[in-house]
Amino acid sequence: MADHPSTDTDPDDGKHLHVRLSDARTAVYDLITEYLQAAGKAPDWYWRTAGRLEGTEGENLEELLTSAFEAGAFTAHDHPEELVFRWVDEKECERERKADERGSERDGDRKERGSMSHYA
């Protein structure tokens, strides 16, 4: 899965893990919805709550984070081909962020893709 940088590198080299979908046309919303359905959770409640979450709503925030974490584990287990793991430093992170922003501008509003638009 995601191996940590080799022990030959300095542990304080500032690298952190990026997990991305391997196919830019795949919607993470669909994978999370698939997990929620498989876990017997209500995707509509999840997406509606995520869409209106403001401030520090402790109960809902904990449930959303737990479900998102579980969805990530589900995806890594049931759809490993959908994920790419990379250890990056801050420069690489910034480059990826800028590339993602340019991609978002080109592709339009990505929130409308996939199953999330069904629950919006």
XYZ file of N, CA and C in Angstrom:
360
model
N 0.839 -1.168 0.000
C 0.000 0.000 0.000
C 0.892 1.241 0.000
N 0.780 2.133 0.970
C 1.542 3.375 0.991
C 2.752 3.222 1.885
N 3.881 2.918 1.298
C 5.094 2.777 2.081
C 5.602 4.143 2.472
N 6.073 4.220 3.709
C 6.672 5.470 4.174
C 7.994 5.637 3.448
N 8.476 6.882 3.281
C 9.767 7.070 2.634
C 10.808 6.169 3.281
N 11.776 5.741 2.508
C 12.768 4.796 3.004
C 13.458 5.335 4.246
N 13.999 4.419 5.039
C 14.672 4.821 6.269
C 15.982 5.534 5.981
N 16.430 5.515 4.710
C 17.647 6.236 4.342
C 17.418 7.735 4.345
N 16.162 8.156 4.264
C 15.876 9.584 4.240
C 15.721 10.094 5.656
N 15.918 11.377 5.816
C 15.777 12.028 7.110
C 14.317 11.975 7.531
N 14.010 11.474 8.732
C 12.604 11.394 9.148
C 11.954 12.769 9.268
N 12.757 13.809 9.374
C 12.215 15.161 9.469
C 12.281 15.879 8.131
N 12.224 15.125 7.037
C 12.340 15.741 5.718
C 11.074 16.491 5.306
N 10.050 16.476 6.139
C 8.842 17.250 5.877
C 7.896 16.621 4.876
N 8.067 15.359 4.578
C 7.171 14.710 3.617
C 5.892 14.265 4.299
N 4.832 14.314 3.535
C 3.548 13.829 4.012
C 2.871 13.066 2.882
N 1.861 12.309 3.237
C 1.206 11.414 2.284
C 0.077 12.108 1.546
N 0.063 11.941 0.225
C -1.071 12.350 -0.602
C -1.727 11.080 -1.135
N -3.021 11.035 -1.023
C -3.792 9.933 -1.590
C -4.709 10.553 -2.623
N -4.582 10.107 -3.842
C -5.366 10.655 -4.947
C -6.069 9.518 -5.686
N -7.117 9.871 -6.380
C -7.772 8.906 -7.259
C -6.912 8.735 -8.500
N -6.776 7.503 -8.955
C -5.916 7.237 -10.103
C -6.511 7.750 -11.407
N -7.825 7.882 -11.479
C -8.484 8.358 -12.682
C -9.193 9.676 -12.369
N -8.784 10.741 -13.033
C -9.350 12.070 -12.755
C -10.848 12.125 -13.039
N -11.369 11.196 -13.837
C -12.806 11.198 -14.142
C -13.624 10.507 -13.066
N -12.964 9.834 -12.129
C -13.668 9.164 -11.043
C -14.080 10.193 -10.008
N -15.278 10.073 -9.499
C -15.766 10.994 -8.475
C -15.640 10.326 -7.108
N -14.909 10.971 -6.211
C -14.758 10.438 -4.860
C -16.122 10.320 -4.189
N -17.060 11.176 -4.571
C -18.403 11.128 -4.005
C -19.068 9.772 -4.278
N -18.838 9.223 -5.455
C -19.432 7.928 -5.782
C -18.849 6.826 -4.905
N -17.532 6.868 -4.664
C -16.902 5.845 -3.832
C -17.372 5.949 -2.384
N -17.522 7.159 -1.878
C -18.013 7.342 -0.508
C -19.461 6.883 -0.413
N -20.263 7.219 -1.419
C -21.666 6.787 -1.421
C -21.752 5.265 -1.463
N -20.900 4.633 -2.269
C -20.883 3.167 -2.331
C -20.564 2.582 -0.962
N -19.566 3.169 -0.285
C -19.227 2.705 1.065
C -20.418 2.877 2.010
N -21.027 4.053 2.007
C -22.141 4.321 2.922
C -23.267 3.316 2.713
N -23.569 3.023 1.462
C -24.627 2.059 1.169
C -24.235 0.666 1.659
N -22.968 0.270 1.418
C -22.505 -1.046 1.849
C -22.501 -1.168 3.369
N -22.275 -0.050 4.055
C -22.236 -0.049 5.521
C -23.622 0.124 6.139
N -24.635 0.257 5.307
C -25.985 0.432 5.826
C -26.243 1.818 6.377
N -25.425 2.795 5.941
C -25.616 4.173 6.386
C -26.394 4.931 5.320
N -26.958 6.040 5.686
C -27.807 6.806 4.779
C -26.987 7.856 4.032
N -26.707 7.628 2.743
C -25.930 8.615 1.978
C -26.594 9.984 1.925
N -27.919 10.026 1.841
C -28.580 11.327 1.753
C -28.339 12.145 3.016
N -28.434 11.508 4.196
C -28.150 12.228 5.435
C -26.709 12.720 5.438
N -25.795 11.855 5.047
C -24.368 12.209 5.056
C -24.102 13.424 4.178
N -24.555 13.378 2.929
C -24.262 14.470 1.997
C -24.982 15.759 2.378
N -26.209 15.644 2.856
C -26.915 16.859 3.285
C -26.238 17.489 4.496
N -25.808 16.668 5.438
C -25.120 17.176 6.626
C -23.789 17.805 6.231
N -23.054 17.147 5.352
C -21.769 17.694 4.899
C -21.974 19.024 4.187
N -23.065 19.155 3.452
C -23.331 20.373 2.698
C -23.694 21.570 3.553
N -24.221 21.316 4.742
C -24.639 22.454 5.566
C -23.841 22.582 6.862
N -22.800 21.773 7.035
C -22.013 21.807 8.259
C -21.286 23.134 8.393
N -21.507 23.798 9.491
C -20.848 25.072 9.766
C -20.345 25.059 11.190
N -19.271 25.769 11.424
C -18.758 25.915 12.773
C -18.309 24.592 13.354
N -18.615 24.385 14.613
C -18.167 23.176 15.301
C -19.368 22.402 15.826
N -20.044 21.737 14.950
C -21.152 20.879 15.341
C -20.560 19.520 15.681
N -20.151 19.359 16.925
C -19.398 18.202 17.379
C -19.946 16.848 16.992
N -21.225 16.614 17.260
C -21.819 15.315 16.959
C -21.729 14.977 15.479
N -22.195 15.891 14.647
C -22.193 15.645 13.206
C -20.775 15.582 12.649
N -19.896 16.448 13.131
C -18.528 16.455 12.635
C -17.840 15.126 12.918
N -18.013 14.599 14.128
C -17.395 13.318 14.465
C -17.926 12.204 13.565
N -19.228 12.169 13.352
C -19.821 11.140 12.486
C -19.328 11.273 11.046
N -19.249 12.505 10.552
C -18.776 12.724 9.184
C -17.317 12.303 9.028
N -16.491 12.691 9.981
C -15.069 12.322 9.901
C -14.876 10.819 10.020
N -15.599 10.199 10.935
C -15.499 8.746 11.091
C -15.931 8.047 9.812
N -17.045 8.468 9.245
C -17.519 7.854 8.008
C -16.554 8.088 6.856
N -15.984 9.290 6.783
C -15.012 9.566 5.718
C -13.786 8.684 5.878
N -13.326 8.497 7.103
C -12.181 7.634 7.363
C -12.506 6.192 6.974
N -13.672 5.726 7.382
C -14.091 4.375 7.039
C -14.237 4.225 5.525
N -14.753 5.258 4.864
C -14.897 5.212 3.404
C -13.532 5.112 2.740
N -12.543 5.825 3.277
C -11.188 5.731 2.737
C -10.628 4.325 2.880
N -10.834 3.716 4.041
C -10.361 2.351 4.256
C -11.096 1.375 3.332
N -12.400 1.559 3.178
C -13.200 0.728 2.282
C -12.671 0.824 0.853
N -12.433 2.049 0.400
C -11.947 2.257 -0.965
C -10.581 1.620 -1.147
N -9.693 1.805 -0.177
C -8.354 1.221 -0.270
C -8.421 -0.305 -0.310
N -9.392 -0.881 0.392
C -9.518 -2.337 0.426
C -10.241 -2.882 -0.797
N -11.386 -2.275 -1.140
C -12.222 -2.811 -2.219
C -11.896 -2.248 -3.593
N -11.226 -1.109 -3.649
C -10.898 -0.477 -4.929
C -9.457 0.044 -4.944
N -8.484 -0.794 -4.640
C -7.104 -0.285 -4.577
C -6.620 0.288 -5.907
N -7.182 -0.203 -6.997
C -6.782 0.298 -8.320
C -7.213 1.744 -8.537
N -8.126 2.236 -7.714
C -8.633 3.603 -7.844
C -7.728 4.638 -7.171
N -6.738 4.168 -6.384
C -5.955 5.083 -5.565
C -4.481 5.112 -5.946
N -3.875 6.278 -5.741
C -2.437 6.474 -5.930
C -1.907 7.081 -4.635
N -0.848 6.496 -4.084
C -0.230 6.997 -2.862
C 1.117 7.612 -3.201
N 1.363 8.840 -2.713
C 2.650 9.506 -2.948
C 3.083 10.253 -1.705
N 4.357 10.110 -1.340
C 4.934 10.926 -0.279
C 5.505 12.159 -0.943
N 5.093 13.338 -0.490
C 5.500 14.589 -1.129
C 6.050 15.559 -0.091
N 6.919 16.462 -0.558
C 7.376 17.545 0.308
C 6.491 18.766 0.032
N 6.768 19.868 0.694
C 5.910 21.045 0.558
C 5.892 21.604 -0.869
N 7.047 21.576 -1.559
C 7.092 22.069 -2.946
C 6.203 21.232 -3.851
N 6.332 19.912 -3.735
C 5.510 19.016 -4.550
C 4.028 19.189 -4.209
N 3.745 19.381 -2.942
C 2.366 19.586 -2.491
C 1.787 20.842 -3.140
N 2.545 21.912 -3.116
C 2.093 23.176 -3.703
C 1.874 23.024 -5.210
N 2.778 22.313 -5.890
C 2.619 22.075 -7.332
C 1.334 21.298 -7.614
N 1.085 20.260 -6.819
C -0.136 19.468 -7.005
C -1.381 20.317 -6.750
N -1.330 21.142 -5.707
C -2.476 21.989 -5.386
C -2.781 22.937 -6.536
N -1.743 23.553 -7.092
C -1.953 24.474 -8.213
C -2.478 23.738 -9.444
N -1.942 22.555 -9.698
C -2.421 21.763 -10.836
C -3.884 21.370 -10.634
N -4.251 21.013 -9.396
C -5.649 20.676 -9.097
C -6.551 21.875 -9.323
N -6.095 23.054 -8.906
C -6.894 24.268 -9.106
C -7.083 24.556 -10.586
N -6.015 24.423 -11.362
C -6.140 24.644 -12.814
C -7.080 23.622 -13.423
N -6.984 22.371 -12.969
C -7.874 21.329 -13.463
C -9.316 21.600 -13.116
N -9.563 22.104 -11.908
C -10.929 22.423 -11.475
C -11.515 23.532 -12.328
N -10.684 24.506 -12.665
C -11.170 25.600 -13.507
C -11.525 25.082 -14.892
N -10.712 24.166 -15.413
C -10.970 23.619 -16.749
C -12.201 22.726 -16.753
N -12.361 21.922 -15.719
C -13.449 20.947 -15.685
C -14.768 21.521 -15.197
N -14.767 22.751 -14.734
C -15.982 23.330 -14.172
C -16.130 22.913 -12.728
N -17.289 23.118 -12.174
C -17.521 22.810 -10.768
C -17.660 21.308 -10.591
N -16.678 20.690 -9.935
C -16.673 19.239 -9.763
C -17.716 18.756 -8.779
N -18.278 19.657 -7.992
C -19.281 19.228 -7.029
C -20.512 18.679 -7.732
N -20.715 19.051 -8.972
C -21.906 18.595 -9.680
C -21.758 17.182 -10.219
N -20.534 16.621 -10.166
C -20.322 15.275 -10.678
C -20.746 14.237 -9.669
N -21.082 13.086 -10.190
C -21.289 11.938 -9.334
C -22.526 12.025 -8.479
N -22.547 11.183 -7.494
C -23.762 11.020 -6.700
C -24.038 12.182 -5.773
N -23.051 13.009 -5.454
C -23.319 14.097 -4.538
C -24.378 15.033 -5.101
N -24.385 15.239 -6.415
C -25.375 16.136 -7.003
C -26.781 15.602 -6.775
N -26.906 14.286 -6.625
C -28.196 13.675 -6.357
C -28.732 14.104 -4.998
N -27.829 14.325 -4.055
C -28.245 14.641 -2.682
C -28.195 16.123 -2.361
N -27.726 16.920 -3.271
C -27.568 18.361 -2.996
C -28.896 19.068 -2.841
